[in-house]
Short mmCIF file of C-alpha atoms in Angstrom, two decimals:
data_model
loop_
_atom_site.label_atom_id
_atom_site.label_comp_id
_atom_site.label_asym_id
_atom_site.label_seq_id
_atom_site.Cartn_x
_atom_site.Cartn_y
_atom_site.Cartn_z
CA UNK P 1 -18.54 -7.04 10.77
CA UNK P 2 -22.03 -6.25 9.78
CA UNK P 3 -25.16 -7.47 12.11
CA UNK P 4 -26.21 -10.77 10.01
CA UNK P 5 -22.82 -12.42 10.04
CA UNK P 6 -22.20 -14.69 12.74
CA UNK P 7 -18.46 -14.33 14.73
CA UNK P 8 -16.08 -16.55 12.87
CA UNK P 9 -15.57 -19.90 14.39
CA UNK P 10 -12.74 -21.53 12.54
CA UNK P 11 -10.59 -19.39 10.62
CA UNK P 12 -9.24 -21.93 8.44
CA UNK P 13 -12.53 -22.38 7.03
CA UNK P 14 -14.45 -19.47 7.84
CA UNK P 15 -12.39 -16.47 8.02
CA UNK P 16 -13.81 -13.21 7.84
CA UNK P 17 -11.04 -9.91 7.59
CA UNK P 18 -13.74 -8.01 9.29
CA UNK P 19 -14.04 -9.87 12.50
CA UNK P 20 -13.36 -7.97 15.53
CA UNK P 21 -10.07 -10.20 16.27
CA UNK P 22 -8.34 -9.83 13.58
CA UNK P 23 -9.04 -6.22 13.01
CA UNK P 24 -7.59 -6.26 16.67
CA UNK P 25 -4.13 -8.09 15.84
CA UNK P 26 -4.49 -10.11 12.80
CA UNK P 27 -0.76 -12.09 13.15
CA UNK P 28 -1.48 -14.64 15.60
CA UNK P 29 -4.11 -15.68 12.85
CA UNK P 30 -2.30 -15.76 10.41
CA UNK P 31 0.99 -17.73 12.01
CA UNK P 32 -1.30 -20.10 12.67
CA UNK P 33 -2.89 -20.51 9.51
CA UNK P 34 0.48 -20.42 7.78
CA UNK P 35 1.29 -23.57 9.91
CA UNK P 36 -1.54 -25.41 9.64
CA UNK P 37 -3.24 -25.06 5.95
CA UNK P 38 -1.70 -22.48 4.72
CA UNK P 39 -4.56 -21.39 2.29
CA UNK P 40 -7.52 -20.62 4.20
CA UNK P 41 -11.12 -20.70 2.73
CA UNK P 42 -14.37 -19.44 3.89
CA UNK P 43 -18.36 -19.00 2.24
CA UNK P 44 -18.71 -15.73 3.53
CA UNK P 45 -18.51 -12.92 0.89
CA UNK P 46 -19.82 -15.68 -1.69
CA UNK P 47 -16.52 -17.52 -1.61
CA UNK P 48 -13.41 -16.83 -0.73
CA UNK P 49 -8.96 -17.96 -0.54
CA UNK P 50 -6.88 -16.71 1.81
CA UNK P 51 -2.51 -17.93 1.02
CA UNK P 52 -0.88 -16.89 4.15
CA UNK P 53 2.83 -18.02 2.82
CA UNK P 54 4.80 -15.58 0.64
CA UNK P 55 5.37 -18.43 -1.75
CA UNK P 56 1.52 -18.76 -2.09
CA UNK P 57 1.19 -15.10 -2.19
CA UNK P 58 3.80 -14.20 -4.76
CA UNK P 59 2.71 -17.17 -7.38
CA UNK P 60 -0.80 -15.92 -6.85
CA UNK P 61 0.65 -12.44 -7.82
CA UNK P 62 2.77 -13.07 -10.93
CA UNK P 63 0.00 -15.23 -11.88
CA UNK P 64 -2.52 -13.02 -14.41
CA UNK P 65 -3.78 -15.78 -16.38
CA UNK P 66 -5.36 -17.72 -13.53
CA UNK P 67 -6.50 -14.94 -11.58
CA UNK P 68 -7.63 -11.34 -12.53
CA UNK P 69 -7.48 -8.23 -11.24
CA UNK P 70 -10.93 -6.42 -12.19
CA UNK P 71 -12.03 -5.64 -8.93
CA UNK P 72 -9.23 -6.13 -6.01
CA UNK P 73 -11.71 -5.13 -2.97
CA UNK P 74 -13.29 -7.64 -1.71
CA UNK P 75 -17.10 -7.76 -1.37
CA UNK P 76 -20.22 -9.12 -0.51
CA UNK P 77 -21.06 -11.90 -3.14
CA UNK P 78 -20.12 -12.77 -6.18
CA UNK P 79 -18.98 -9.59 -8.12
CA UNK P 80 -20.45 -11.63 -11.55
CA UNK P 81 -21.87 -9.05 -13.83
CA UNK P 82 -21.32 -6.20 -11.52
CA UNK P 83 -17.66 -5.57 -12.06
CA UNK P 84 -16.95 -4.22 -15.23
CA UNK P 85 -14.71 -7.17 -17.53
CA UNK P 86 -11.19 -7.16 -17.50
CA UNK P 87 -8.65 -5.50 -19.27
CA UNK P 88 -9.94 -1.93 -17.81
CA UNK P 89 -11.95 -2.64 -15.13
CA UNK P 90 -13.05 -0.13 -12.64
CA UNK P 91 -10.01 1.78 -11.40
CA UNK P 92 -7.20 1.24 -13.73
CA UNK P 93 -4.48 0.49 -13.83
CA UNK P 94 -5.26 -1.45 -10.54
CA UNK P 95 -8.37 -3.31 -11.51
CA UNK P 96 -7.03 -4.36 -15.67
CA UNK P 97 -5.41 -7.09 -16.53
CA UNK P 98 -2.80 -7.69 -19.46
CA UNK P 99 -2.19 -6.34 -22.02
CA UNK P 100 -3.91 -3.02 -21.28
CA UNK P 101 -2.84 -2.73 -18.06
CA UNK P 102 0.87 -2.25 -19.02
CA UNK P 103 -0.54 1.11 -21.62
CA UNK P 104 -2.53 2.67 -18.21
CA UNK P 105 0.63 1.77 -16.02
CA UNK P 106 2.98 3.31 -18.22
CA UNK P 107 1.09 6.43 -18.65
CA UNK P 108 0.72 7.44 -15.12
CA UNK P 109 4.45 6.19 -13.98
CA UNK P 110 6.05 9.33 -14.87
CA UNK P 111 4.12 11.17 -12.18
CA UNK P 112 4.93 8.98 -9.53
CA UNK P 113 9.32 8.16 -10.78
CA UNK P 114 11.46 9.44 -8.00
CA UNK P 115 12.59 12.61 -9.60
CA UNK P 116 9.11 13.77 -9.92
CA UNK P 117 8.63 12.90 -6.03
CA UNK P 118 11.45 14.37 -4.90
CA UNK P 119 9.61 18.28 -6.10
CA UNK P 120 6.93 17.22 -3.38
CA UNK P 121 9.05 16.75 -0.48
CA UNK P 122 9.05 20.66 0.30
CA UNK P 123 5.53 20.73 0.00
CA UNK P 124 5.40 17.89 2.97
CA UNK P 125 7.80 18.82 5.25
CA UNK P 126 6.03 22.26 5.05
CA UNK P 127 2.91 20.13 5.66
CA UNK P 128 4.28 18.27 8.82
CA UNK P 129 5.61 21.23 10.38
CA UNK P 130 2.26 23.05 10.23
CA UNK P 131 0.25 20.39 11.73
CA UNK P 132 3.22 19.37 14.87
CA UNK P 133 4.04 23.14 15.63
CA UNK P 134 1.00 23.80 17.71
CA UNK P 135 1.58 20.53 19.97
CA UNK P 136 5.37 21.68 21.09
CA UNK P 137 4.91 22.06 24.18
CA UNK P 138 2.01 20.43 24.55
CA UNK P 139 1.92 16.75 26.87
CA UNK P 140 -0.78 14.67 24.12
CA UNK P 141 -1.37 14.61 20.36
CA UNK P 142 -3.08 11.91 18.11
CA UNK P 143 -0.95 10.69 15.65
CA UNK P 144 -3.69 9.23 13.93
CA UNK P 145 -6.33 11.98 13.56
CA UNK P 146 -3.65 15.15 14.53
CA UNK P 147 -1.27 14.02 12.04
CA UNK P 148 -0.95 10.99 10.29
CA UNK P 149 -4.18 11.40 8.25
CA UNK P 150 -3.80 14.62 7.48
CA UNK P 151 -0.48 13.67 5.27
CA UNK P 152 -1.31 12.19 2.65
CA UNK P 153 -4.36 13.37 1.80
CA UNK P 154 -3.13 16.67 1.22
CA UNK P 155 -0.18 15.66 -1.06
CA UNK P 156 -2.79 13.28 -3.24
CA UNK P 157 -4.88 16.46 -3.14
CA UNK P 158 -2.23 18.60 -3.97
CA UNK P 159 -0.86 16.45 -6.90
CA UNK P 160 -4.50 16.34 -8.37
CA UNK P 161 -5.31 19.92 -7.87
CA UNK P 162 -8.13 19.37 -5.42
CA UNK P 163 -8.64 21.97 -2.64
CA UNK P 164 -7.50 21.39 1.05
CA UNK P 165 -10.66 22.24 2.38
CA UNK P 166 -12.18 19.33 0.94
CA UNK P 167 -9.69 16.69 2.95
CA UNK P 168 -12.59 15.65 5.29
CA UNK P 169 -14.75 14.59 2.12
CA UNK P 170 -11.47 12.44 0.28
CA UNK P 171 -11.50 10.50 3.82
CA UNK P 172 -15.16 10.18 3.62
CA UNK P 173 -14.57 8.49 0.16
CA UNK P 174 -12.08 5.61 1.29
CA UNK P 175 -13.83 4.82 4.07
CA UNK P 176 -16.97 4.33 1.98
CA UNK P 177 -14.85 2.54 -0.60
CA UNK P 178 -12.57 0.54 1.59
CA UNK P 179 -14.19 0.00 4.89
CA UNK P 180 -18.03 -0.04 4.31
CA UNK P 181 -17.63 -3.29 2.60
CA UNK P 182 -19.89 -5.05 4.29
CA UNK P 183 -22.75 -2.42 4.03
CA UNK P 184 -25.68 -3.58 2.30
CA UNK P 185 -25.11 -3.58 -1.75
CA UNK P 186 -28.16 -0.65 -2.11
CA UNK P 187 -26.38 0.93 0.53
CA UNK P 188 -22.89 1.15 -1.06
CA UNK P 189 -24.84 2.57 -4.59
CA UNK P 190 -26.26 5.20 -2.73
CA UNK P 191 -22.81 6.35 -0.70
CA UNK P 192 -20.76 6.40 -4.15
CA UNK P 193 -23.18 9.21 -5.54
CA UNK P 194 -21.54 11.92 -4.03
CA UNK P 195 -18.36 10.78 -4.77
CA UNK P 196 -19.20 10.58 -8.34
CA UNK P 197 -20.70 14.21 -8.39
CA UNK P 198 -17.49 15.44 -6.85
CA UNK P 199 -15.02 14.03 -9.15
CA UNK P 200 -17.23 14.75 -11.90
CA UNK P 201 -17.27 18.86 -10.78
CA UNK P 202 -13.23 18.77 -10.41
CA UNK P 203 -13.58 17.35 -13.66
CA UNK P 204 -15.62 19.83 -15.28
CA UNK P 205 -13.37 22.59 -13.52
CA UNK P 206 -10.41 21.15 -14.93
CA UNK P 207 -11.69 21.25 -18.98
CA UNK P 208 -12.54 24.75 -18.19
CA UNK P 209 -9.56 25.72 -16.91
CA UNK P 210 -6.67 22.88 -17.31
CA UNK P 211 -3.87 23.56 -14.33
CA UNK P 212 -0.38 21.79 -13.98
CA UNK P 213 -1.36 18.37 -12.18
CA UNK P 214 -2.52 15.31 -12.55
CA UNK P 215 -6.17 15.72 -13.06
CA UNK P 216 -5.06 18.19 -15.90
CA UNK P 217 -2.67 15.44 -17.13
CA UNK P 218 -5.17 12.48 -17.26
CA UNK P 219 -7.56 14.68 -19.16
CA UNK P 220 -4.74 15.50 -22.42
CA UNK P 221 -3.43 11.60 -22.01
CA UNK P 222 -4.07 9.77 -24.66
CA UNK P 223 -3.97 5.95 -25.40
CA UNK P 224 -2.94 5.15 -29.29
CA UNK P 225 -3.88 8.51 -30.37
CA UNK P 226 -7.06 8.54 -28.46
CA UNK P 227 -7.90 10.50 -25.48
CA UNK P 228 -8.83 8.41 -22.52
CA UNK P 229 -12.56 6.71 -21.78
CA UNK P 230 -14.60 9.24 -19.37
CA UNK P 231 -14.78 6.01 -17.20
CA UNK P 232 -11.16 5.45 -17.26
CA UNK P 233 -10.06 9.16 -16.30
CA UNK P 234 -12.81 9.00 -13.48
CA UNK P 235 -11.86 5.35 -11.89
CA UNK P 236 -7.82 6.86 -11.97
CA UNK P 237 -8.46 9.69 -10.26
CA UNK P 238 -10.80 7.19 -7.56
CA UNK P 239 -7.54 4.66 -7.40
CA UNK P 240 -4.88 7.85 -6.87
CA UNK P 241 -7.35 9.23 -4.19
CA UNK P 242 -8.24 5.86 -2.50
CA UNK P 243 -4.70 4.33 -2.92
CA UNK P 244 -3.04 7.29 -2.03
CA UNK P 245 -4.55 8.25 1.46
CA UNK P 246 -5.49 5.84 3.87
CA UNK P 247 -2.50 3.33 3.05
CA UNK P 248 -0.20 5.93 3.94
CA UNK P 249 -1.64 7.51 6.54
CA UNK P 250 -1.69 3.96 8.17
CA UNK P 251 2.13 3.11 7.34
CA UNK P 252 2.59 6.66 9.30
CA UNK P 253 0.20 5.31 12.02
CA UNK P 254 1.74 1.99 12.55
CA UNK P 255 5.53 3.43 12.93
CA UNK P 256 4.16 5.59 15.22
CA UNK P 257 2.78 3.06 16.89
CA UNK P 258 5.69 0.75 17.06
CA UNK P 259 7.66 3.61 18.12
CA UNK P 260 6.29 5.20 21.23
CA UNK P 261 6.27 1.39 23.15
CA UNK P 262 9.94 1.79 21.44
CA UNK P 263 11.83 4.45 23.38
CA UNK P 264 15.29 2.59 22.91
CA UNK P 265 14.57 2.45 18.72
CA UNK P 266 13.78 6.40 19.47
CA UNK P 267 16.78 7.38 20.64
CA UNK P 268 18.51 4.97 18.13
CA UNK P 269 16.88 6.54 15.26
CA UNK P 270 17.82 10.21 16.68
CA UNK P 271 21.26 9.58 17.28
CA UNK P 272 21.86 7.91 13.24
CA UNK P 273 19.30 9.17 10.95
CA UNK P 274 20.71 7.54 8.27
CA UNK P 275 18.55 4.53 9.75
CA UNK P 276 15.73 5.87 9.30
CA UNK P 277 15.42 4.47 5.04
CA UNK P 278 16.07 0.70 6.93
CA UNK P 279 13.65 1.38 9.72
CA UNK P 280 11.18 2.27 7.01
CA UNK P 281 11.46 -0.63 4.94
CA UNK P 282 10.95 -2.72 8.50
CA UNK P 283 7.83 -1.06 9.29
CA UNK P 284 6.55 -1.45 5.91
CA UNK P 285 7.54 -5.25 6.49
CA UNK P 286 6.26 -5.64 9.66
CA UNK P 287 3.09 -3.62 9.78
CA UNK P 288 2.24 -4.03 5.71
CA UNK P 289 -0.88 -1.97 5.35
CA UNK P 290 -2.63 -3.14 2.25
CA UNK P 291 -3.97 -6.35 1.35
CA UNK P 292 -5.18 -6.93 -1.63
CA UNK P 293 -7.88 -9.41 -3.50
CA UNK P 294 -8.32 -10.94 -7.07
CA UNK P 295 -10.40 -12.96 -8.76
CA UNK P 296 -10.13 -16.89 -9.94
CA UNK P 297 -10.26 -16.26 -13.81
CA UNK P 298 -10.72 -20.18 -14.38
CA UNK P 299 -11.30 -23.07 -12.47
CA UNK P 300 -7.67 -24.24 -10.84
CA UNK P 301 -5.77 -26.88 -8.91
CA UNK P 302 -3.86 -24.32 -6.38
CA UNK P 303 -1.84 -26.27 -4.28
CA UNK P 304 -4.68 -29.20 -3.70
CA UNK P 305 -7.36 -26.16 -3.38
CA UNK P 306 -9.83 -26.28 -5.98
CA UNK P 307 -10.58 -22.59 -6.82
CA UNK P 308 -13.56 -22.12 -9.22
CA UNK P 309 -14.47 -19.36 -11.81
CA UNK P 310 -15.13 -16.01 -9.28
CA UNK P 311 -14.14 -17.09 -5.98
CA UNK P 312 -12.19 -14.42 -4.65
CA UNK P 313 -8.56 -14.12 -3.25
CA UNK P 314 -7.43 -12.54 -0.54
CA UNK P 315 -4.17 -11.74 -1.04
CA UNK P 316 -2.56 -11.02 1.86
CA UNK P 317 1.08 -8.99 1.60
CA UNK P 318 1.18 -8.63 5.35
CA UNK P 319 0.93 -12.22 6.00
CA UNK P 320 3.37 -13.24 3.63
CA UNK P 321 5.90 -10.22 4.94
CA UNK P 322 5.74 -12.44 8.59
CA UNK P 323 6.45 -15.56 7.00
CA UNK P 324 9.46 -17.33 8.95
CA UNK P 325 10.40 -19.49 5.90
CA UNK P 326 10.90 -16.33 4.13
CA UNK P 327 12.20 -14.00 6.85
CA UNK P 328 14.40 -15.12 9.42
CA UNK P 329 12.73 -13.55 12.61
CA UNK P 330 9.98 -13.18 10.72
CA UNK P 331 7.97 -11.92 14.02
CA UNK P 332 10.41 -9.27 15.29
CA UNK P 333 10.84 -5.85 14.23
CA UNK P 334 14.67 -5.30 13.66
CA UNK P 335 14.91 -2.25 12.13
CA UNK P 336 18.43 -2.17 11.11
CA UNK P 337 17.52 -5.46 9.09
CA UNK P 338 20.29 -5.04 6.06
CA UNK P 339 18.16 -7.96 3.55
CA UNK P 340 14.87 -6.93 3.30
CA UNK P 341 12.89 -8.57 0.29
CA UNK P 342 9.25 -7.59 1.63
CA UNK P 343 6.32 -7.11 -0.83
CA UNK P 344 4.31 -4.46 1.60
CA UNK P 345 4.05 -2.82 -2.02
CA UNK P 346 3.31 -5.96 -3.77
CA UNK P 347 4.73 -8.37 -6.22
CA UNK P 348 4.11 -8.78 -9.86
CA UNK P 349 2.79 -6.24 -12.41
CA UNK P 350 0.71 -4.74 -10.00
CA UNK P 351 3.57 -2.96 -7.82
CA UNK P 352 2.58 -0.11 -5.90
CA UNK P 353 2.69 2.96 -8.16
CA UNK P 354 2.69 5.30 -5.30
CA UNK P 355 5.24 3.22 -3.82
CA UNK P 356 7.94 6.59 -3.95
CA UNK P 357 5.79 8.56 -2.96
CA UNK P 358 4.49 6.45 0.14
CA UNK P 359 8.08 6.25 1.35
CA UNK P 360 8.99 9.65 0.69
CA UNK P 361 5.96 10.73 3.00
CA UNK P 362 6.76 8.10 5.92
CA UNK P 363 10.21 9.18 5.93
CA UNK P 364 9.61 13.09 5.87
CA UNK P 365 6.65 12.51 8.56
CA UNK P 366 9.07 10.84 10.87
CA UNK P 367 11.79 13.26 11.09
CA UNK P 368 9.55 15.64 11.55
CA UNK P 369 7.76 13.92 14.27
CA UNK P 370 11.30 12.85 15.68
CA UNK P 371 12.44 16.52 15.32
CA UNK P 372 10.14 17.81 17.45
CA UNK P 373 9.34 15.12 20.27
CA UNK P 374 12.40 13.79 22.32
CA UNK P 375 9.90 10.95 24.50
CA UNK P 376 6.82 9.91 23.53
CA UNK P 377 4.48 6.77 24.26
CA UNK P 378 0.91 5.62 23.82
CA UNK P 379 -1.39 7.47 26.29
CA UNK P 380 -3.54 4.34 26.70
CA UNK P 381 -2.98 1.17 24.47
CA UNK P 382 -6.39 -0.12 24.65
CA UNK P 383 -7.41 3.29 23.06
CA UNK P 384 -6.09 2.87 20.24
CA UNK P 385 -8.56 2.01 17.43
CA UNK P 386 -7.60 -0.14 13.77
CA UNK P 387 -9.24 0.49 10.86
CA UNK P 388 -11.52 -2.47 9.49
CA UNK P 389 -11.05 -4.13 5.95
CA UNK P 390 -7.94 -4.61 3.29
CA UNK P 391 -5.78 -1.92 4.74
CA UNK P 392 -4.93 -2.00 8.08
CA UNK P 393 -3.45 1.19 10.35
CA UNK P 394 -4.56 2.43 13.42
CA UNK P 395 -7.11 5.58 13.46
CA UNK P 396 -7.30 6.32 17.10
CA UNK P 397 -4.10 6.88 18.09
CA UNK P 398 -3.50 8.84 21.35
CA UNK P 399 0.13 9.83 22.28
CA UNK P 400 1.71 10.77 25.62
CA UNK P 401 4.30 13.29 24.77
CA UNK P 402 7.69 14.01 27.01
CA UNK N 1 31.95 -8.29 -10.22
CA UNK N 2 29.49 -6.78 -12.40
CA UNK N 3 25.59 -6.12 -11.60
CA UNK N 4 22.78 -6.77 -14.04
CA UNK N 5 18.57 -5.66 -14.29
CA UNK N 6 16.46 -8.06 -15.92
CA UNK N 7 14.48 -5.38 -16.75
CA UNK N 8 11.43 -8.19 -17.45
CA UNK N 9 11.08 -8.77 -13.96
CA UNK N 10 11.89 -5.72 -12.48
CA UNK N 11 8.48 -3.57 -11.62
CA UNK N 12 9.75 -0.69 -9.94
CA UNK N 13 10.71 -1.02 -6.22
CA UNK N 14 13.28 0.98 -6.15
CA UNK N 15 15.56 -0.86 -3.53
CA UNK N 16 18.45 -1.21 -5.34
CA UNK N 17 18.72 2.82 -6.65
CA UNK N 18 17.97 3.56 -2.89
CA UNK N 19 20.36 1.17 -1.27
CA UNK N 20 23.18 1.46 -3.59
CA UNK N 21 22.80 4.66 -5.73
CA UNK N 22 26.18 4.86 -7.45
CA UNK N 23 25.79 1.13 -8.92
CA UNK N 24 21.62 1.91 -9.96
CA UNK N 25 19.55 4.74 -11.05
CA UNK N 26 15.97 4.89 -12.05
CA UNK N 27 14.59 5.75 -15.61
CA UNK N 28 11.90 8.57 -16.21
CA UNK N 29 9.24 5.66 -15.19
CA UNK N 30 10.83 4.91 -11.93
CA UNK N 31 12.52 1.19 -13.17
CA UNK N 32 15.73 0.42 -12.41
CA UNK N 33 18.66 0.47 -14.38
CA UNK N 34 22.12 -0.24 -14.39
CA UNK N 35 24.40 2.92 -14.38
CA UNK N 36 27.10 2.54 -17.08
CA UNK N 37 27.75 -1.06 -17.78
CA UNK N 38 27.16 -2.47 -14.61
CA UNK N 39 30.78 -3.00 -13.47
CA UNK N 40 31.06 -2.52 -9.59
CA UNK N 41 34.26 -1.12 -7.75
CA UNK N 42 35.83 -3.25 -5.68
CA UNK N 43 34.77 -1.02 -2.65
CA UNK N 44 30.75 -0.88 -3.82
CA UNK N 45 30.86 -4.87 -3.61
CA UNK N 46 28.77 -4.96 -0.48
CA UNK N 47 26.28 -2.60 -1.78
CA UNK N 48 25.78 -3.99 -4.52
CA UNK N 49 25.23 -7.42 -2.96
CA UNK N 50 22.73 -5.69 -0.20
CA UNK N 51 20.78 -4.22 -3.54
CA UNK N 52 20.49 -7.76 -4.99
CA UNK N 53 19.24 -9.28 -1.54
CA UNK N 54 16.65 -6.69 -1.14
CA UNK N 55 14.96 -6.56 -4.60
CA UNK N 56 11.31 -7.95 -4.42
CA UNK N 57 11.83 -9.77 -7.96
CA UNK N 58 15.18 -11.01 -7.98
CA UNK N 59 15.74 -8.92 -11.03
CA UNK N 60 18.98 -8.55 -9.88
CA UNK N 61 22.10 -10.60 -10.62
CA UNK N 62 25.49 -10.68 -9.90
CA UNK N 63 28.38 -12.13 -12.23
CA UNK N 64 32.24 -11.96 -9.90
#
């Protein structure tokens, strides 16, 4: 929460995602939003909706002519002017709208279809066995900065052709991107410099000397017999590196998380790995990482809310994923639950494109983690640190191990 | 019983390839699809109910 905002009072009409309780534990908020309006408001950020129901959520969703998807992080004010206009907006495919959205989906879906994941899967197990090996043995580790973080950011890297060494930077990006959201706007202008001059280098690299990935890949694509805007290749390879680390990393995070104060699910999980696919799903469920926003195209009736022309939405996945007229025990993690119809990816045309790739990594991470750690539990609860803004994992996450 | 994609709603998920990968397969942009023409063996029944309770988009349906 930056230093000028005042601690919310109300959150039905004055929530704020960066307060300090609900970075904390945001689901007592929102079950008690859900009950009692279930679309919250607030002035903050110049204006903003918050549906807490999956009903409200998914009709928000599937709906792209009332509400637009040119920038999905919130911000301070207004975007106005500042976001560049639908279709393309600034990251596609995320940020465009129909009907141009579908060409920039389509292109990039190849890359991320499960036969193309499954050639990573080596690559990541390698990965996770190189960065557990040197705590066997050992009585801590942090899951969060030891391991989780580390995952996906080098497969992204990998799959764009961007070298390891430069993992701390990528991290540096998102949190610029993702978390400093409520940094002053002169601020923010001056912090995305360097990212631009980086991608901009790879970029360069790559027309000199094109390699087999996807940096190579978005540079030959073409749309109707044109090769792609400058802008557009640049803002996809910002979405694959923002979208494709710290979302991860905190679905990683959060199972391990729920599973050291879990010992019983442990041994569970160890004894029929074939759970492990349904545990997943659960976690994704109950710990849904990403929230996302959009933007009222038009003045609309929602529900008896009257939305105007750029008030933004908060469109929360996670809260929807706990609702208990959607799930039954919508507040328990079961994680042999057989029917399972959460939208931790999304719903609509906007589904996760990484989705295959996200559960692909969460699974491989956790047998690894499982492999090689009979007991484990959290060192010190209150240690354990959440990141702030529309994805939500821990970061600070200390394990006692054996 | 025979299981069907409407391929308008589905967007991807993957559920029902993962859940029940003899009835559903996915295409070379990761949407489902109906393997064959969608008729389920008696002993895939279940599966291919649990895939149709799990997808995101009810893009699913089943016909007995």
């Amino acid at each position: 929460m930056s230093e000028n905002t005042t601690p919310v009072s109300d959150f039905a009409t004055d929530f704020d995602h960066t307060d300090p309780a609900w970075v904390k534990d945001p689901y007592p908020i929102w079950d008690e939003l859900r009950e009692r309006c279930p679309v919250a408001h607030t002035e903050r950020y110049g204006g903003a909706w918050l549906p807490t129901r999956h009903a409200d959520v998914s009709a928000i969703a599937h709906d792209t002519e009332h509400f637009t998807s040119r920038t999905v992080v919130m911000g301070n004010g207004r975007p106005g002017d500042d976001a560049l206009p639908a279709p393309i907006g600034v990251a596609p495919p995320i940020t465009s709208d129909p009907p141009f959205h579908a060409q920039a989906r389509r292109l990039m879906q190849p890359a991320f279809a499960p036969k193309q994941i499954d050639l990573l899967e080596p690559f990541t197990r390698e990965l996770c066995a190189r960065l557990l090996d040197p705590f066997v043995g050992k009585d801590a580790i942090d899951a969060g900065e030891d391991y989780a973080e580390h995952i996906p950011t080098l497969v992204i890297a990998k799959m764009l052709g961007f070298p390891e060494e430069d993992e701390e930077l990528f991290r540096e990006f998102v949190h610029v991107i993702l978390e400093g959201i409520d940094a002053p706007m002169e601020e923010r202008i001056e912090a995305f410099a360097p990212i631009e001059e980086y991608f901009t280098a790879r970029i360069e690299e790559h027309m000199a000397n094109p390699q087999d990935d996807l940096t190579s890949y978005l540079l030959n694509a073409e749309l109707g017999g044109q090769p792609l805007e400058p802008q557009h290749i640049f803002g996809t390879m910002v979405l694959l590196i923002v979208a494709g680390i710290d979302t991860t990393w905190s679905a990683i995070g959060s199972s391990i998380w729920h599973l050291a104060q879990h010992p019983e699910e442990v041994a569970r999980l160890k004894a029929d790995p074939a759970l492990l696919p349904v545990a997943i799903e659960e976690f994704l469920r109950a710990y849904a990482p990403v929230t996302m926003a959009r933007l009222v195209k038009e003045d609309v009736d929602f529900n008896g809310c009257p939305m105007k022309v750029d008030d933004w939405i908060l469109l929360s996945f996670p809260s929807a994923n706990r609702d208990p007229e959607f799930f039954e025990d919508a507040d328990k993690v079961i994680i042999d639950r057989a029917v399972n119809r959460h939208a931790a990816f999304g719903l609509g045309i906007h589904r996760c494109l990484g989705s295959n790739l996200a559960r692909m990594e969460m699974r491989v991470a956790l047998e690894e983690f499982l492999a090689r750690f009979d007991t484990f539990s959290l060192a010190d609860p209150d240690a354990v640190t959440w990141s702030q803004g529309q994805v939500r994992g821990p970061r600070h996450l200390p394990i006692a191990l054996g | 019983m025979k299981v069907t994609i409407d391929s308008e709603k589905c967007q991807g998920h993957g559920r029902c390839f993962s859940l029940a990968p003899t009835l559903f397969d996915s295409d070379d942009l990761g949407q489902g699809v109906v393997i064959g023409d969608g008729t389920v063996p008696p002993d895939l029944e279940d599966a291919a109910r649990l895939a149709e309770q799990n997808c995101p988009e009810y893009a699913i349906t089943i016909t007995e």
